[in-house]
CSV table of C-alpha atoms in Angstrom, one decimal:
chain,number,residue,atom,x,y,z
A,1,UNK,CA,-13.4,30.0,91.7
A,2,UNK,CA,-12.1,26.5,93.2
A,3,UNK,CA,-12.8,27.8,96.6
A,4,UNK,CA,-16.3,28.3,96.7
A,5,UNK,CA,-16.8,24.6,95.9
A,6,UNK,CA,-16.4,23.9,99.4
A,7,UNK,CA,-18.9,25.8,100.7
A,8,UNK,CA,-22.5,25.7,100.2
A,9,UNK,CA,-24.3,28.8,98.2
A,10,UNK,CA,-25.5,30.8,100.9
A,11,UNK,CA,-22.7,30.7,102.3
A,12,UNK,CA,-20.6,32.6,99.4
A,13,UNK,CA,-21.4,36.2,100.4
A,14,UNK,CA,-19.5,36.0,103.6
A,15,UNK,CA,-16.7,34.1,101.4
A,16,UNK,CA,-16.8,37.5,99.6
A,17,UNK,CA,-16.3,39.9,102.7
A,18,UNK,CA,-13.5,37.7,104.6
A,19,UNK,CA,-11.8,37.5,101.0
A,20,UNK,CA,-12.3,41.4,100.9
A,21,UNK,CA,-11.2,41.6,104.6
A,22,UNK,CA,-8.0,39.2,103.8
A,23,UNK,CA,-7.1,41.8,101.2
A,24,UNK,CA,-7.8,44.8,103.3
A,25,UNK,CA,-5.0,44.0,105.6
A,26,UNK,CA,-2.8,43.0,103.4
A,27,UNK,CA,-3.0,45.8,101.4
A,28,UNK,CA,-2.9,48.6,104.1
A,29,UNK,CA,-1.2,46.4,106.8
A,30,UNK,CA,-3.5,47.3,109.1
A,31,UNK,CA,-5.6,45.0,111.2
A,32,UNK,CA,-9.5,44.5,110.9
A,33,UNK,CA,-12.1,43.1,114.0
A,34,UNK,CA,-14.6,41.5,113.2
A,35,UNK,CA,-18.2,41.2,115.0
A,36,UNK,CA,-18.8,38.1,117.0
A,37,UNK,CA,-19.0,35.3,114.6
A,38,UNK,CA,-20.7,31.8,115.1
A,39,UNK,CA,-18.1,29.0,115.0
A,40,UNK,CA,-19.5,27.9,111.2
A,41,UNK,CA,-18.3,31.5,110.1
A,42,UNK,CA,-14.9,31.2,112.4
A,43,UNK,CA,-14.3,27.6,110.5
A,44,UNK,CA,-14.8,29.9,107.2
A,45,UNK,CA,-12.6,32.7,108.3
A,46,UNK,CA,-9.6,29.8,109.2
A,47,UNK,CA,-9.8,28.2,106.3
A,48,UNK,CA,-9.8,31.1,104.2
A,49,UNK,CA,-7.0,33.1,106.0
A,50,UNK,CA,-5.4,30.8,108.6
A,51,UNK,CA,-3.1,29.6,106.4
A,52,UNK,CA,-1.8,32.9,104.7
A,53,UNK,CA,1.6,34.1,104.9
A,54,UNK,CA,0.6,37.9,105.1
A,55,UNK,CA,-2.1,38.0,107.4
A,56,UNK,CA,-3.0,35.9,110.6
A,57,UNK,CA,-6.1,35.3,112.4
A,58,UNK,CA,-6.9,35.5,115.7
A,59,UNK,CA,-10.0,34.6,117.6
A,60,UNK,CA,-11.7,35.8,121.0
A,61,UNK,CA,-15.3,36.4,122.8
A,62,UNK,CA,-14.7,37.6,126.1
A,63,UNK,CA,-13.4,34.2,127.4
A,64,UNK,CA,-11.6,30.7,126.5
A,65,UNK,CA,-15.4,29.1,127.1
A,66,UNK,CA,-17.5,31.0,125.0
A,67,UNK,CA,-18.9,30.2,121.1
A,68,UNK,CA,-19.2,32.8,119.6
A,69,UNK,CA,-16.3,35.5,118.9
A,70,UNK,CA,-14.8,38.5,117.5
A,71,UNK,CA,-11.7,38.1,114.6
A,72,UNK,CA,-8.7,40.1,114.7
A,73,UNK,CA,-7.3,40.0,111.3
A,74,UNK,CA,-3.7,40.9,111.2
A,75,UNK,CA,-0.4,41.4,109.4
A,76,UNK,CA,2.5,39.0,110.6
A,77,UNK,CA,3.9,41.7,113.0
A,78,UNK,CA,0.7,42.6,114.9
A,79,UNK,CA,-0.2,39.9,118.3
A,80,UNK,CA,-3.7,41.2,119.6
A,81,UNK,CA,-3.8,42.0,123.4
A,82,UNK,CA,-7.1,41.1,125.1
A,83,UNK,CA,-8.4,44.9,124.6
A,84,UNK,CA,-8.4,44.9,120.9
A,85,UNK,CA,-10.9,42.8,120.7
A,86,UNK,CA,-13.4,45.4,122.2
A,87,UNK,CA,-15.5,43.1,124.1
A,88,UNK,CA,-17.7,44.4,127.2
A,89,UNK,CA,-18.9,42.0,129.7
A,90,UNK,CA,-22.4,42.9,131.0
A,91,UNK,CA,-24.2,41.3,134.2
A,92,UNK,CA,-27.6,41.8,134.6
A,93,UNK,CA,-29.1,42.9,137.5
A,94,UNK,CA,-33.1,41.9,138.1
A,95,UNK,CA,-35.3,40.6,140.8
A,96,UNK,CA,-34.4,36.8,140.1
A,97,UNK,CA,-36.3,36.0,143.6
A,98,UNK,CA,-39.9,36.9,141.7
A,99,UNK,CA,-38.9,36.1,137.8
A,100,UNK,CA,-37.5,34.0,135.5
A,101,UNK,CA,-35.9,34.8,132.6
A,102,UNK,CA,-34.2,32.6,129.6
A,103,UNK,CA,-31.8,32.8,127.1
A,104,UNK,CA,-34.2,33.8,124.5
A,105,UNK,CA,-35.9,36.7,126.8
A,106,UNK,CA,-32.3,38.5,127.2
A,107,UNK,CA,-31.6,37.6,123.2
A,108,UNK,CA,-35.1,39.4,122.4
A,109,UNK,CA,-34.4,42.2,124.8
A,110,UNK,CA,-31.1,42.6,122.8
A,111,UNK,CA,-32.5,42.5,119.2
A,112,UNK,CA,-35.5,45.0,119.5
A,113,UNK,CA,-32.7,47.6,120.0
A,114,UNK,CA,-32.0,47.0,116.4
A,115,UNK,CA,-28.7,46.4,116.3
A,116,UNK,CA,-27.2,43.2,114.3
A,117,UNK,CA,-26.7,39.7,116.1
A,118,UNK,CA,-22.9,40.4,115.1
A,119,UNK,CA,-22.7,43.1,118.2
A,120,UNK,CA,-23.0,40.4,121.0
A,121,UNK,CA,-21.4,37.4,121.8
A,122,UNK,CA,-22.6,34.7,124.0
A,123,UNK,CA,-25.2,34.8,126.9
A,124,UNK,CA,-24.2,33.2,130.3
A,125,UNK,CA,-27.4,32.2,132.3
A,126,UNK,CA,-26.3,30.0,135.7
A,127,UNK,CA,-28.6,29.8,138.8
A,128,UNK,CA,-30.7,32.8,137.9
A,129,UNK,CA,-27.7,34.9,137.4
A,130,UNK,CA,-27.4,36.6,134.2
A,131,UNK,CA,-24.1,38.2,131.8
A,132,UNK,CA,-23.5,38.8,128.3
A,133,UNK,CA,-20.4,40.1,126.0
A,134,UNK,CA,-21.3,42.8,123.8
A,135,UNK,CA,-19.0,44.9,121.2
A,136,UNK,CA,-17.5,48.0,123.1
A,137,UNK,CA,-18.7,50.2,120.3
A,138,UNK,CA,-22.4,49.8,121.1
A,139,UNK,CA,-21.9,48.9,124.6
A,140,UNK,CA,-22.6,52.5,125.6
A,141,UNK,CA,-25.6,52.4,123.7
A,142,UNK,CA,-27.0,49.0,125.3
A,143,UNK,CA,-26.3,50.1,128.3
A,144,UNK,CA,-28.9,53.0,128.0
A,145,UNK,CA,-31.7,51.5,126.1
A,146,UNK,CA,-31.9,47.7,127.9
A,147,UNK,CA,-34.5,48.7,130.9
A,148,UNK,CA,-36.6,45.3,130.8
A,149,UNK,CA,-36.2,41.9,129.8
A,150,UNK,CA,-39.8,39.9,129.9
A,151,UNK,CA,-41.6,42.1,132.0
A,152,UNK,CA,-38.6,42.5,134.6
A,153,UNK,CA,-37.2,45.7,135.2
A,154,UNK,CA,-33.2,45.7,134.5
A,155,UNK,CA,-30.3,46.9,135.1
A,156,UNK,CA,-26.8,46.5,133.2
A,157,UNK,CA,-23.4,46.5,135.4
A,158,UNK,CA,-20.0,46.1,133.7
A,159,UNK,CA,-18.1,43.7,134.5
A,160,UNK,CA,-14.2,43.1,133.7
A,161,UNK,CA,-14.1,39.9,131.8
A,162,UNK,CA,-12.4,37.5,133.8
A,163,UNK,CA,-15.5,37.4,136.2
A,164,UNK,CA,-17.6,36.2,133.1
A,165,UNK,CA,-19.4,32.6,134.2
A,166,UNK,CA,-17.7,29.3,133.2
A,167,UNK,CA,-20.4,27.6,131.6
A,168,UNK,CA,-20.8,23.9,131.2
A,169,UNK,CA,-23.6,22.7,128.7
A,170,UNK,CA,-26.4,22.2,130.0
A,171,UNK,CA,-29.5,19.9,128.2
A,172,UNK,CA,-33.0,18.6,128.8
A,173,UNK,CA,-32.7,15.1,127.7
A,174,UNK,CA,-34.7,12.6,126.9
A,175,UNK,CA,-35.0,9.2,124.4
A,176,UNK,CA,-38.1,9.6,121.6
A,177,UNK,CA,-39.1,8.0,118.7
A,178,UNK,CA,-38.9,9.6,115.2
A,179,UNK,CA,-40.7,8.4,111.7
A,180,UNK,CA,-37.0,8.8,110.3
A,181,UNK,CA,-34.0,10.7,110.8
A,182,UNK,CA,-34.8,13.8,108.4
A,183,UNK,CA,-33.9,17.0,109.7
A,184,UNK,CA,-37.7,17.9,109.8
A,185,UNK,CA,-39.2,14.6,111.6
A,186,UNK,CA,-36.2,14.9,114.2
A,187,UNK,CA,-36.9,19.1,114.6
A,188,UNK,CA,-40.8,18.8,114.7
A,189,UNK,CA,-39.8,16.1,117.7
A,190,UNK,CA,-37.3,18.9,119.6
A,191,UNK,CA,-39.4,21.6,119.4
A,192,UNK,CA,-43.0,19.8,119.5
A,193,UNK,CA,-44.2,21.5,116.5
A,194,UNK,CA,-46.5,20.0,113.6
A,195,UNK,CA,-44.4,18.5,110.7
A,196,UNK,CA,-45.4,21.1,108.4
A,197,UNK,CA,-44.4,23.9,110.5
A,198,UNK,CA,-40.8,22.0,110.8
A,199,UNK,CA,-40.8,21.5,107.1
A,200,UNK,CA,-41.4,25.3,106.3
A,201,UNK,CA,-39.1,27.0,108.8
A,202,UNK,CA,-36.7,24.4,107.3
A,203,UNK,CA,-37.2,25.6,103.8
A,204,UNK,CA,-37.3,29.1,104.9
A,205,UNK,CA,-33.9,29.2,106.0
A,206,UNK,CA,-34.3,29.5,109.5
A,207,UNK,CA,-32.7,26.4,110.5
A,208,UNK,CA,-28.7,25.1,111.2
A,209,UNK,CA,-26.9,22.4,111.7
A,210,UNK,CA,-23.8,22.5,112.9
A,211,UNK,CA,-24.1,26.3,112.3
A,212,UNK,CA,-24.4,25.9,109.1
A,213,UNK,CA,-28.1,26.7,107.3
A,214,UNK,CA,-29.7,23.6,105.6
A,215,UNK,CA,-33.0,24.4,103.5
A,216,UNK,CA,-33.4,20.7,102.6
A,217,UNK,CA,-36.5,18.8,104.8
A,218,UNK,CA,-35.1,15.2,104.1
A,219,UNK,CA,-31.4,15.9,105.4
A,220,UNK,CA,-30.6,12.9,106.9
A,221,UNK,CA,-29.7,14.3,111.1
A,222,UNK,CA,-27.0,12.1,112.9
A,223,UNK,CA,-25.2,11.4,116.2
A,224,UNK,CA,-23.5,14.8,117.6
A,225,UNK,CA,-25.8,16.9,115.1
A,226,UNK,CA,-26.7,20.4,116.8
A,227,UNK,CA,-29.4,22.0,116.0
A,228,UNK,CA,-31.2,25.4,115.8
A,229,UNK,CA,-34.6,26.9,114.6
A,230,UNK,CA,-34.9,30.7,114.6
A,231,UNK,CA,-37.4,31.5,117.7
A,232,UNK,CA,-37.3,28.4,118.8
A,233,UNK,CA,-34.0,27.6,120.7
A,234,UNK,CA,-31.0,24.6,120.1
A,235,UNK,CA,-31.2,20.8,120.5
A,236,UNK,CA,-28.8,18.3,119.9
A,237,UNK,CA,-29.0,14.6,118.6
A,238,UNK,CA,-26.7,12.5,121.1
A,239,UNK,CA,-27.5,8.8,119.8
A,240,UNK,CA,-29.7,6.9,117.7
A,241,UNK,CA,-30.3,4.0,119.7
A,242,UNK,CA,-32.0,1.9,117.2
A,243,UNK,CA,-35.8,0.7,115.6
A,244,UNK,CA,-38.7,0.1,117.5
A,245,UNK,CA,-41.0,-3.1,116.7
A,246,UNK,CA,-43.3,-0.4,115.0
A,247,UNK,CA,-40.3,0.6,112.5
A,248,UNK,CA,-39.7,3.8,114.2
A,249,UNK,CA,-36.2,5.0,115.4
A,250,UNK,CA,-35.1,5.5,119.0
A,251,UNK,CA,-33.4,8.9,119.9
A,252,UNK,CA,-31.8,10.3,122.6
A,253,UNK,CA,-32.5,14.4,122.1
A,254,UNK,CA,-31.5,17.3,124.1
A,255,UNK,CA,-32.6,20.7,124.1
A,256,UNK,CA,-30.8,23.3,125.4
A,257,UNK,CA,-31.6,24.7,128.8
């Protein structure tokens, strides 16, 4: 099938459930939400049914700011109010003044419950406050079984979502030098790991960029690339600013707070 040149292999399976979604609702005219999707798989669900006569897609995460977000697929006829997305806004109540927590404490907390990265969208951490979006149908469920994050006790308050956060992006930058450009030079500098280690969780399939999974070590990073290794957070490539005298290239990284 001509479409799935486009898109790399991996990829092809989720080809196969928006096709299979596209058809749903065009077959029972009904409409079909998705779970919160990262903007590689929103870019895959426009192209595939932004265009078509009989069905429209509509995208939302709990606010105009956030990344990642729930698809409403829907016959011509159908316009999506804010509630049928079923999105719950959480805040997250802890004793900031005596601990700390990051994005990747409140994303671990969320996982060992078991349930599917699809089931929450994006988490909003700004001057120790915490909030995150989660699908309504497990929000109950959350709710219940999230009691710490780290080692701090918690609790969960819902929130409607127009008080969610704006969020600007915030990064840790800095300029360092790189043997070359490959994606596994440039993510063993980000994440300070040995070059092996970057080369294996590379060819494991545990590594984006631009949302997208690349498996290849020598993919050539550039300017704007964003970047993301499985336990180990996001960085992003702003400039190459050029060769050293000892043939080594200049980059300005930043990793995401």
């Amino acid at each position: 099938m001509e479409l799935y040149q486009h898109f790399r292999k991996e990829e092809h399976p989720f080809i196969d459930q928006v096709l299979e979604w596209k058809e749903m609702v065009s077959r029972q005219y009904a409409p079909k939400l998705t779970d919160f999707l990262d903007p590689r798989e929103q870019q895959i669900v426009q192209s595939i049914a932004g265009g078509a006569e009989d069905v429209r897609a509509f995208f939302f995460g709990g606010a105009p700011f956030v990344e990642r977000k729930r698809v409403f697929l829907a016959p011509p006829y159908i316009d999506p109010e804010e509630e049928d997305y079923g999105i719950v806004l959480f805040a997250v109540r802890y004793p900031a003044k005596f601990v700390s927590l990051e994005h990747r404490d409140v994303l671990g907390a969320l996982m060992s419950l078991g349930l599917r990265r699809g089931k929450f969208g994006d988490i909003l951490i700004r001057d120790g406050e915490i909030q995150f979006f989660v699908a309504a149908e497990v929000a109950d469920y959350v709710r219940l079984h999230v009691e710490t994050i780290g080692k701090a006790p918690v609790a969960l308050e819902p929130l409607p979502l127009s008080a969610a956060m704006p969020l600007a992006e915030t990064w840790e930058e800095g300029t360092v030098t790189v043997s070359s450009l490959r994606l596994d030079a440039v993510l063993a500098q980000a994440f300070r790991l040995a070059r092996e280690k970057a080369r294996a969780l590379v060819e494991s399939g545990l590594v984006k960029v631009n949302w997208k999974v690349v498996d290849k070590p020598d993919f050539l990073c550039g300017p704007g690339d964003v970047l993301s290794a499985r336990g180990f957070g996001r960085c992003k490539l702003f400039s190459v600013e050029g060769m050293t005298k000892k043939e080594r290239w200049r980059i300005r990284l930043g990793r995401q707070k």
